[in-house]
CSV table of C-alpha atoms and ligand atoms in Angstrom, one decimal:
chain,number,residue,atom,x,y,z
A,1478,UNK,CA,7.9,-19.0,-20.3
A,1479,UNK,CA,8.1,-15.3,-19.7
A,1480,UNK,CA,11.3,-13.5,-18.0
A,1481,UNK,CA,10.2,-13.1,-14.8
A,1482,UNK,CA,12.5,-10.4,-13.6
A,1483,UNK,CA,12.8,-8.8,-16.7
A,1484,UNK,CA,8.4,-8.2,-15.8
A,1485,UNK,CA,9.2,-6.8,-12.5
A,1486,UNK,CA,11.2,-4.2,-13.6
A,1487,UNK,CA,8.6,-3.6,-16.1
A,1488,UNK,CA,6.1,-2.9,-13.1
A,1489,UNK,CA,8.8,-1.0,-11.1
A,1490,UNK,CA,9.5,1.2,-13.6
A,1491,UNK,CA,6.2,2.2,-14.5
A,1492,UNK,CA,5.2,2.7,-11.3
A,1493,UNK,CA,8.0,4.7,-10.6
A,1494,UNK,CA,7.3,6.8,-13.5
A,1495,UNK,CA,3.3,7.5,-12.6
A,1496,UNK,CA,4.7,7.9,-8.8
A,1497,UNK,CA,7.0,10.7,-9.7
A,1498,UNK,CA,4.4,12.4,-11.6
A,1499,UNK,CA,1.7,12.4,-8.7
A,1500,UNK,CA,4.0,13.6,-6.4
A,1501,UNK,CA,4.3,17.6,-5.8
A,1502,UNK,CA,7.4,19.5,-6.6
A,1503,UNK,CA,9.8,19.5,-3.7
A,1504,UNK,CA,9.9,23.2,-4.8
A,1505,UNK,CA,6.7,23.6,-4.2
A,1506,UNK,CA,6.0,24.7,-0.3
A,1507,UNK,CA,5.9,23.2,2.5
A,1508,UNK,CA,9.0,22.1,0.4
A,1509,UNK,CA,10.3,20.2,3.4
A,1510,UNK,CA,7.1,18.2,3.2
A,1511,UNK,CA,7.2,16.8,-0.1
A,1512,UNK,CA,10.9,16.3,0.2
A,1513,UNK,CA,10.2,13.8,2.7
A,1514,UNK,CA,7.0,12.4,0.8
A,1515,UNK,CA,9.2,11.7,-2.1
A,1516,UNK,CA,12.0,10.3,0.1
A,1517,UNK,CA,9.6,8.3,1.7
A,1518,UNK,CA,8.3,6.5,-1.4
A,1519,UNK,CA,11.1,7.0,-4.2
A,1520,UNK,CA,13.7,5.0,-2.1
A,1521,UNK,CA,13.6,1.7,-3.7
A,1522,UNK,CA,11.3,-0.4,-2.9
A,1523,UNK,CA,10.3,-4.1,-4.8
A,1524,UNK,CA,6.7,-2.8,-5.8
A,1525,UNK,CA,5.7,-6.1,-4.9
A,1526,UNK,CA,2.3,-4.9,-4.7
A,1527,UNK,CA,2.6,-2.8,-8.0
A,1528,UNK,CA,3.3,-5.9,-9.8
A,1529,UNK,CA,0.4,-8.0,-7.9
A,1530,UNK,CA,-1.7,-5.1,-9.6
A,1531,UNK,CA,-0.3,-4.9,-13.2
A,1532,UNK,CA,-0.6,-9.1,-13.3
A,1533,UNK,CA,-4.1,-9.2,-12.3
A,1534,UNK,CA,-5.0,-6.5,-14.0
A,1535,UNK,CA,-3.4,-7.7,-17.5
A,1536,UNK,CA,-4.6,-11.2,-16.5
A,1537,UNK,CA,-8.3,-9.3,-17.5
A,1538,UNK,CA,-7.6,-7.2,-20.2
A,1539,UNK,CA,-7.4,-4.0,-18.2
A,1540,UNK,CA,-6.2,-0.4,-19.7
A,1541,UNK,CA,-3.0,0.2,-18.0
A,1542,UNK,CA,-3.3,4.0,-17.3
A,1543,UNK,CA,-6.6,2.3,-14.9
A,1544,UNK,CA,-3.4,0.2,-14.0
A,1545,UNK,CA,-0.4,3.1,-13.4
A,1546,UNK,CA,-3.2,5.0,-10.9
A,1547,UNK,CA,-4.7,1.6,-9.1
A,1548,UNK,CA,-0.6,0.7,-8.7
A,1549,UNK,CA,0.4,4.2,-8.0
A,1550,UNK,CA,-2.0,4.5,-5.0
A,1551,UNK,CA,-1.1,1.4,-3.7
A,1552,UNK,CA,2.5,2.0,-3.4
A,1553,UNK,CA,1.4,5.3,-1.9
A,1554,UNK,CA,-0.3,4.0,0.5
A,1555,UNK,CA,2.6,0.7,1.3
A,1556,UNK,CA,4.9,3.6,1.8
A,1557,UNK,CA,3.3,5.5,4.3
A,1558,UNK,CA,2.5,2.6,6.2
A,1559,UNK,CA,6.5,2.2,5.8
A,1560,UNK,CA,7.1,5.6,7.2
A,1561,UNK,CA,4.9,5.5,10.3
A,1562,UNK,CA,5.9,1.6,11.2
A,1563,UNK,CA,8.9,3.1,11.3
A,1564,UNK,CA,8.7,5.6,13.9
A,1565,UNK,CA,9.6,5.8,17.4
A,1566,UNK,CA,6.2,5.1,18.9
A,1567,UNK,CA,5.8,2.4,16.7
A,1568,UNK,CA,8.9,0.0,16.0
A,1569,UNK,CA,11.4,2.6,16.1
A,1570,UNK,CA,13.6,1.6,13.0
A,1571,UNK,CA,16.3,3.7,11.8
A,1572,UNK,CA,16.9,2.0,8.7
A,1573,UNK,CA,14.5,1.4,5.7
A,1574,UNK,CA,15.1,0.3,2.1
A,1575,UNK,CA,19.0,0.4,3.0
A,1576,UNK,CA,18.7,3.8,3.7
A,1577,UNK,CA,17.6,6.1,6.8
A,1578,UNK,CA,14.3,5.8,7.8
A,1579,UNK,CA,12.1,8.7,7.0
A,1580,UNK,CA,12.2,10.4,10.4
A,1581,UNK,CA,16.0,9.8,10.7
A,1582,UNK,CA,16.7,11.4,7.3
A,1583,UNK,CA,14.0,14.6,8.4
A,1584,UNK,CA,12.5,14.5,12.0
A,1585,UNK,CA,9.4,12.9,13.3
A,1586,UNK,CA,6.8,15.7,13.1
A,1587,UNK,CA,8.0,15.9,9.2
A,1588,UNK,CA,7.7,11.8,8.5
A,1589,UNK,CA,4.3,11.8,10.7
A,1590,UNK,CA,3.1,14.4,8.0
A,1591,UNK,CA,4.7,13.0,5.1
A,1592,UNK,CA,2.8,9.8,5.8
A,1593,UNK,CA,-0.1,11.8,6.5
A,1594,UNK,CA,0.2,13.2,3.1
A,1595,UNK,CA,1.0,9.9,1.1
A,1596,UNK,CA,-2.0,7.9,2.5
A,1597,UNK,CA,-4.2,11.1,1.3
A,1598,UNK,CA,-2.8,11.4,-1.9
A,1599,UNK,CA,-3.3,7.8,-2.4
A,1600,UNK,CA,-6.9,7.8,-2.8
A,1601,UNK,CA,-6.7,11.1,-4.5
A,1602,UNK,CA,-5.2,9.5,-7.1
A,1603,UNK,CA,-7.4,6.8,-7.0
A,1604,UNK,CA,-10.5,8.5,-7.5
A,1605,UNK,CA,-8.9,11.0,-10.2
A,1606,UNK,CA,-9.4,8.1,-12.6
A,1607,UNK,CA,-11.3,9.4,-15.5
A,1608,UNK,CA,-14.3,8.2,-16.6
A,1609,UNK,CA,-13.7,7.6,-19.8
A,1610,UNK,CA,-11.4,4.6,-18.8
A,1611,UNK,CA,-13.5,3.2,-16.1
A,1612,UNK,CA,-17.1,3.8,-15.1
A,1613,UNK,CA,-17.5,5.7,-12.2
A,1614,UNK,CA,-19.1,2.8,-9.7
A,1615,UNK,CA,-16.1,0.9,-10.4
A,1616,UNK,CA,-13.6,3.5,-9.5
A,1617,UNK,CA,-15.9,4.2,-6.4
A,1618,UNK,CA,-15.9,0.4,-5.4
A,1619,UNK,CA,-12.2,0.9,-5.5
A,1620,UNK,CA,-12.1,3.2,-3.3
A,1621,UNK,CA,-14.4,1.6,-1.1
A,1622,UNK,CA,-12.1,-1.3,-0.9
A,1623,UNK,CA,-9.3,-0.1,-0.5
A,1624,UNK,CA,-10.4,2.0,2.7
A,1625,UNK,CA,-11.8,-1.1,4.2
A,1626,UNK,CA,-8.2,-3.1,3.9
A,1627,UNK,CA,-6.5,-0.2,5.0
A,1628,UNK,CA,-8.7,1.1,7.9
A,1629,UNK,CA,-9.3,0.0,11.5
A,1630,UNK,CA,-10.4,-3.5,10.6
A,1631,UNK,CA,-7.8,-3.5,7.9
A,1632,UNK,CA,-4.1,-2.5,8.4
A,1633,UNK,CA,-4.2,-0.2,10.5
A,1634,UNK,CA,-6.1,-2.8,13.2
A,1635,UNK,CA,-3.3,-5.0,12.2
A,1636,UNK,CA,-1.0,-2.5,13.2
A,1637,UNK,CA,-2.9,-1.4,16.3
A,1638,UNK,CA,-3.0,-5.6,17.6
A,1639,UNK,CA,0.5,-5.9,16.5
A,1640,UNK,CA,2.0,-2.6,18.7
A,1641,UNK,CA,0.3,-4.4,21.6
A,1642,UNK,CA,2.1,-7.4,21.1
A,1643,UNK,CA,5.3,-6.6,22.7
A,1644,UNK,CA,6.4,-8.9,25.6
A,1645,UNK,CA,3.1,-10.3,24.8
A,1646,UNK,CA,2.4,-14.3,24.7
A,1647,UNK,CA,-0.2,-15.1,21.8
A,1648,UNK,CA,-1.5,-17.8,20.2
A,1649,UNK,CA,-0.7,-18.9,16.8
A,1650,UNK,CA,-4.4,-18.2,15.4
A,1651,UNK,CA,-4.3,-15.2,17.0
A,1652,UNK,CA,-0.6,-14.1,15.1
A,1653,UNK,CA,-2.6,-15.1,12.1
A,1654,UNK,CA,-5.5,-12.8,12.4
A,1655,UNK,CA,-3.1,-9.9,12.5
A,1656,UNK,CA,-0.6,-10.5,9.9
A,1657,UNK,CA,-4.2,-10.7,7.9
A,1658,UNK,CA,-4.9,-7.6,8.9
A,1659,UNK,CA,-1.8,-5.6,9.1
A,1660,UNK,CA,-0.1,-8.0,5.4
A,1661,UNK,CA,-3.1,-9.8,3.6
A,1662,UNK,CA,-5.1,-7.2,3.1
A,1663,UNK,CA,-3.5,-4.4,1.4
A,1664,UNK,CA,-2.1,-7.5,-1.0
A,1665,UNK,CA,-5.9,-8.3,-1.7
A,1666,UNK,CA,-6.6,-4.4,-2.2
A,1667,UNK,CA,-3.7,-4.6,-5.0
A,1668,UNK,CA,-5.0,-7.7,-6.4
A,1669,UNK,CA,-8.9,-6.6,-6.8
A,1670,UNK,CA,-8.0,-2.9,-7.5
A,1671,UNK,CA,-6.0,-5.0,-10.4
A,1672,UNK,CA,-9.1,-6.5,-11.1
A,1673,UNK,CA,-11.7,-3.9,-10.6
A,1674,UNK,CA,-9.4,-2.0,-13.2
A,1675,UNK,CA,-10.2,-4.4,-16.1
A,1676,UNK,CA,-14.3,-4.0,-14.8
A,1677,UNK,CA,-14.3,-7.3,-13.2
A,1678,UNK,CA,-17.7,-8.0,-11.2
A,1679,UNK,CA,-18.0,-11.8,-11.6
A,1680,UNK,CA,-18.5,-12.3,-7.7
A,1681,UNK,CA,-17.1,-15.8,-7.9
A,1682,UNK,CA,-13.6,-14.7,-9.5
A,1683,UNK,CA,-13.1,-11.7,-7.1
A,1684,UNK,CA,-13.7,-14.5,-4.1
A,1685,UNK,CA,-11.0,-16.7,-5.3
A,1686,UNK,CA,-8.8,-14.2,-5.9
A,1687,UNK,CA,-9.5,-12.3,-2.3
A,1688,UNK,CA,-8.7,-16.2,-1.1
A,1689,UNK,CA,-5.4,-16.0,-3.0
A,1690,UNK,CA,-4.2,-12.5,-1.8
A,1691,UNK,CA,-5.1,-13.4,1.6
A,1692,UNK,CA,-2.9,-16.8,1.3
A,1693,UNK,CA,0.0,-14.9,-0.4
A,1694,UNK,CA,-0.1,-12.3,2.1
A,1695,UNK,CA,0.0,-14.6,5.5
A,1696,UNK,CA,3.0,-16.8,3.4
A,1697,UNK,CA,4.6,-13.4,2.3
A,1698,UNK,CA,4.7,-12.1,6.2
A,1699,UNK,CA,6.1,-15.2,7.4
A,1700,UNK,CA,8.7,-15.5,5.0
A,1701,UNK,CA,9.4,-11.5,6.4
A,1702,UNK,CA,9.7,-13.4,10.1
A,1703,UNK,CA,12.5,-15.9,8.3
A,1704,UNK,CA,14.1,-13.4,6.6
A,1705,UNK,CA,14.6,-11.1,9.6
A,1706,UNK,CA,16.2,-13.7,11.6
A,1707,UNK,CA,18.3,-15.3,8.6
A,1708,UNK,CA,19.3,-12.4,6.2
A,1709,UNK,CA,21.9,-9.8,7.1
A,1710,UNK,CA,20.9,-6.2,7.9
A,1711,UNK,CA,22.3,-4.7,4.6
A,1712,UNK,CA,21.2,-7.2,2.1
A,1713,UNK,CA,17.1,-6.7,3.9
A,1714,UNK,CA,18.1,-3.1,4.0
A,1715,UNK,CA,16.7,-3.1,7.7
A,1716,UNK,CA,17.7,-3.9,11.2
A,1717,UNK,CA,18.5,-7.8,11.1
A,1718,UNK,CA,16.8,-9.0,14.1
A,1719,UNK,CA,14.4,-6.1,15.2
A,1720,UNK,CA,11.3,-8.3,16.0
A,1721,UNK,CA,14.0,-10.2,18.2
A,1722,UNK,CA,15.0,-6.3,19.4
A,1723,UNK,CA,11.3,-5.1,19.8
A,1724,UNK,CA,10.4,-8.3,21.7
A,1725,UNK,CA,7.8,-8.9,19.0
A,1726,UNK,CA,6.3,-13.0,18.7
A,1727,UNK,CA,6.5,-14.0,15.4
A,1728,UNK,CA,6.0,-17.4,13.4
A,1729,UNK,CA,9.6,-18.7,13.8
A,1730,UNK,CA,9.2,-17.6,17.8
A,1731,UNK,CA,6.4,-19.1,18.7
A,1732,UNK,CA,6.9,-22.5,16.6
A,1733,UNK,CA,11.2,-22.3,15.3
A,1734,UNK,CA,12.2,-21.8,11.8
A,1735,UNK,CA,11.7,-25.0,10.6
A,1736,UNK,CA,7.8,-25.2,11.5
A,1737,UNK,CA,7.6,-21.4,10.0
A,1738,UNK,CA,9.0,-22.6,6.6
A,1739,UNK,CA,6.8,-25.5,5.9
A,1740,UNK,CA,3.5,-23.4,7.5
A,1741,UNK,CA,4.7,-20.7,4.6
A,1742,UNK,CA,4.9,-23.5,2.3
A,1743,UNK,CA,1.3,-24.5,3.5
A,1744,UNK,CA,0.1,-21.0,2.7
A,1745,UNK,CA,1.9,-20.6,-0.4
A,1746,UNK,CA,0.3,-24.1,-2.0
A,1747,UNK,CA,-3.2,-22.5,-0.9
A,1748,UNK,CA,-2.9,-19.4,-2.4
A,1749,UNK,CA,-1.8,-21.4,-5.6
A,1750,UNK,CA,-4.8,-23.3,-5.5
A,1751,UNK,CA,-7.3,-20.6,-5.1
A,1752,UNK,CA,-5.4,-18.9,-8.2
A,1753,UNK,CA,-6.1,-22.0,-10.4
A,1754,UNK,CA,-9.2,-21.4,-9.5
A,1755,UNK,CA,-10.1,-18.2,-11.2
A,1756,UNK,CA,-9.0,-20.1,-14.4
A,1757,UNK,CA,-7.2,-17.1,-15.8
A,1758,UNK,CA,-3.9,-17.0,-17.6
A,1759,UNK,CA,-2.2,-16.8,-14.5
A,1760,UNK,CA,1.6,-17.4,-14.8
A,1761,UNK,CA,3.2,-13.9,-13.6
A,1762,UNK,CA,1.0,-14.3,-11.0
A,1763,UNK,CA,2.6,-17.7,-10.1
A,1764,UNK,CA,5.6,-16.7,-10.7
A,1765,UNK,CA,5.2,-12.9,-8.0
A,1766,UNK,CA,4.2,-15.4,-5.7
A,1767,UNK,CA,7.4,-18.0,-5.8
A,1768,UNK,CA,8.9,-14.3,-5.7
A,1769,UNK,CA,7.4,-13.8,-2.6
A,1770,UNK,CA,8.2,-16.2,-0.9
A,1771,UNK,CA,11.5,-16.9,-2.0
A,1772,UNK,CA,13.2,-13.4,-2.0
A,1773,UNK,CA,15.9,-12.3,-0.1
A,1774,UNK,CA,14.8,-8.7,1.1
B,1924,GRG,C1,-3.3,2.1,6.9
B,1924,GRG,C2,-4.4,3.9,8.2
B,1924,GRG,C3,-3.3,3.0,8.1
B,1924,GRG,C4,-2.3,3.0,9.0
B,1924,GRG,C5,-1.0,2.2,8.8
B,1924,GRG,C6,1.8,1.7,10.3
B,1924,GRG,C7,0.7,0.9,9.8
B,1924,GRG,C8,-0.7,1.5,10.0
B,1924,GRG,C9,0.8,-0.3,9.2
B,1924,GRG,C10,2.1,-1.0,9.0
B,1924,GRG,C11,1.9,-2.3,8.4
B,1924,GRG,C12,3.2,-3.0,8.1
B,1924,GRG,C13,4.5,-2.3,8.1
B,1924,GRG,C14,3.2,-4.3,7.7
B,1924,GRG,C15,4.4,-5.0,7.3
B,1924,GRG,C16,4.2,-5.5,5.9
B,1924,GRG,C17,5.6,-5.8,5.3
B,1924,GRG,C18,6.2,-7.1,5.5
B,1924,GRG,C19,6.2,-4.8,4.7
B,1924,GRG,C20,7.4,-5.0,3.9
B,1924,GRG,O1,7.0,-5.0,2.5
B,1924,GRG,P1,8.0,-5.2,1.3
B,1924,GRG,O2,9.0,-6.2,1.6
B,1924,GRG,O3,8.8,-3.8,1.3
B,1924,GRG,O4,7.3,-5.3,0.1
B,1924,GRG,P2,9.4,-2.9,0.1
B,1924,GRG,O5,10.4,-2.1,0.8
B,1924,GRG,O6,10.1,-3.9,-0.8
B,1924,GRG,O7,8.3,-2.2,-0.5
């Protein structure tokens, strides 16, 4: 049985370390700029998504410098999405990882720019893989992928259906579509880019593991919806409440708490079952996914 924890702070701290590397000096001008970029993305943080990349990738015999870049841009990415889902227009937060949110700590022109930045420096580290560690249609495919779960029918759709939301009465299918959108999809990104990195192309294994992110993801955003109504605003290091606040529907809204938990627990058990199915030695990834769903922040 591996130590669980002691693995995530593996991934954390490798990812922090190939993080701070990317990153320009904050001496280096527009110094403001990358003071906020590395605010914005070196503020804690579970790296979650890191560690869904390391797993898969490990699971499949990758090289983990493939691994520090395909995580690295990830969390890049996850960041700025942080940033701008903070800001006024958006959900107008003031509090992130426990600590101001980006445009609190700087202004809103410098946060809107240090997103900017982040999400552009994300795929410039994706495609700065060398060649000598992955063949180039690989790292291309990547790429590709990982602009399709972030783009307009990715995340940022998710994010566009979810703004309009507010006040809004929905149907549960309908909630469902957009936490796939604007939660599933950049945890399937991490999970293929984790398998792309090890030069996976067996079309049947990237299906089942797509079908697992996409499971994880929708039980990972509702368990987000519990926490926000259950957990106190310093241990989730945001506003307690604020989908409550920002007269947002959620999963415990539209069906209580109790319904919420066991359809979690429904998409937890199929994202398990779409694992097994890729027959790989998948116990970290078992385990990042009782994480997900169990955690308190
Ligand atoms: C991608 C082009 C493009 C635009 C982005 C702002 C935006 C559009 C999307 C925001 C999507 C969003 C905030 C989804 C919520 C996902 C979620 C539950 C985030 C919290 O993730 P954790 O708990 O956070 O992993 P930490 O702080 O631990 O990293």
């Amino acid at each position: 049985m591996i130590d669980f924890y002691d693995y995530l702070d593996h991934c954390r701290q490798r990812v922090n370390y190939s993080i701070e590397k990317q990153l320009p000096s904050v001496h280096k001008v527009p110094c403001q700029l990358h003071k906020a970029m590395r605010y914005a993305v070196l503020n804690g943080g579970k790296r979650v998504r890191a560690a869904l990349v390391y797993a898969t990738g490990e699971a499949l015999g990758a090289d983990g410098r493939v691994l520090d870049k395909a995580s690295t841009a990830i969390e890049l990415i996850h960041a700025f999405s942080l940033v701008h889902d903070d800001l006024p227009a958006i959900d107008n937060d003031d509090l992130r990882r426990g600590k101001p949110a980006c445009h609190k700590k700087f202004d809103e022109a410098t946060a809107i720019l240090a997103g900017d930045a982040l999400l552009v420096l994300s795929f410039r580290v994706l495609s700065g893989i060398s060649q000598r560690q992955l063949a180039p249609e690989i790292n291309l495919k990547m790429i590709q992928i990982l602009s399709n779960y972030v783009g307009s029918c990715g995340m940022a759709g998710g994010e566009m259906l979810d703004t309009a939301l507010q006040d809004q009465t929905i149907t549960l299918r309908k909630l469902a579509f957009i936490y796939k959108l604007k939660t599933s999809y950049l945890i399937c990104a991490s999970i293929l880019l984790g398998a792309l990195s090890a030069n996976c192309q067996d079309p049947k294994l990237l299906a089942n593991l797509e079908k697992f992110g996409l499971y994880a993801g929708l039980a990972f955003q509702i368990h987000d919806d519990i926490i926000g109504i259950e957990v106190d605003t310093a241990t989730l290091g945001k506003p307690q409440g604020s989908d409550i606040t920002n007269k947002k529907p959620t999963y415990p809204q539209l069906i209580g708490l109790d319904q919420a938990k066991r359809q979690k627990k429904i998409y937890f058990d199929k994202a398990l079952h779409f694992l097994e199915q890729t027959q790989l030695k998948y116990e970290k990834l078992t385990c990042l996914t009782q994480f997900i769903i169990q955690r308190i922040n």
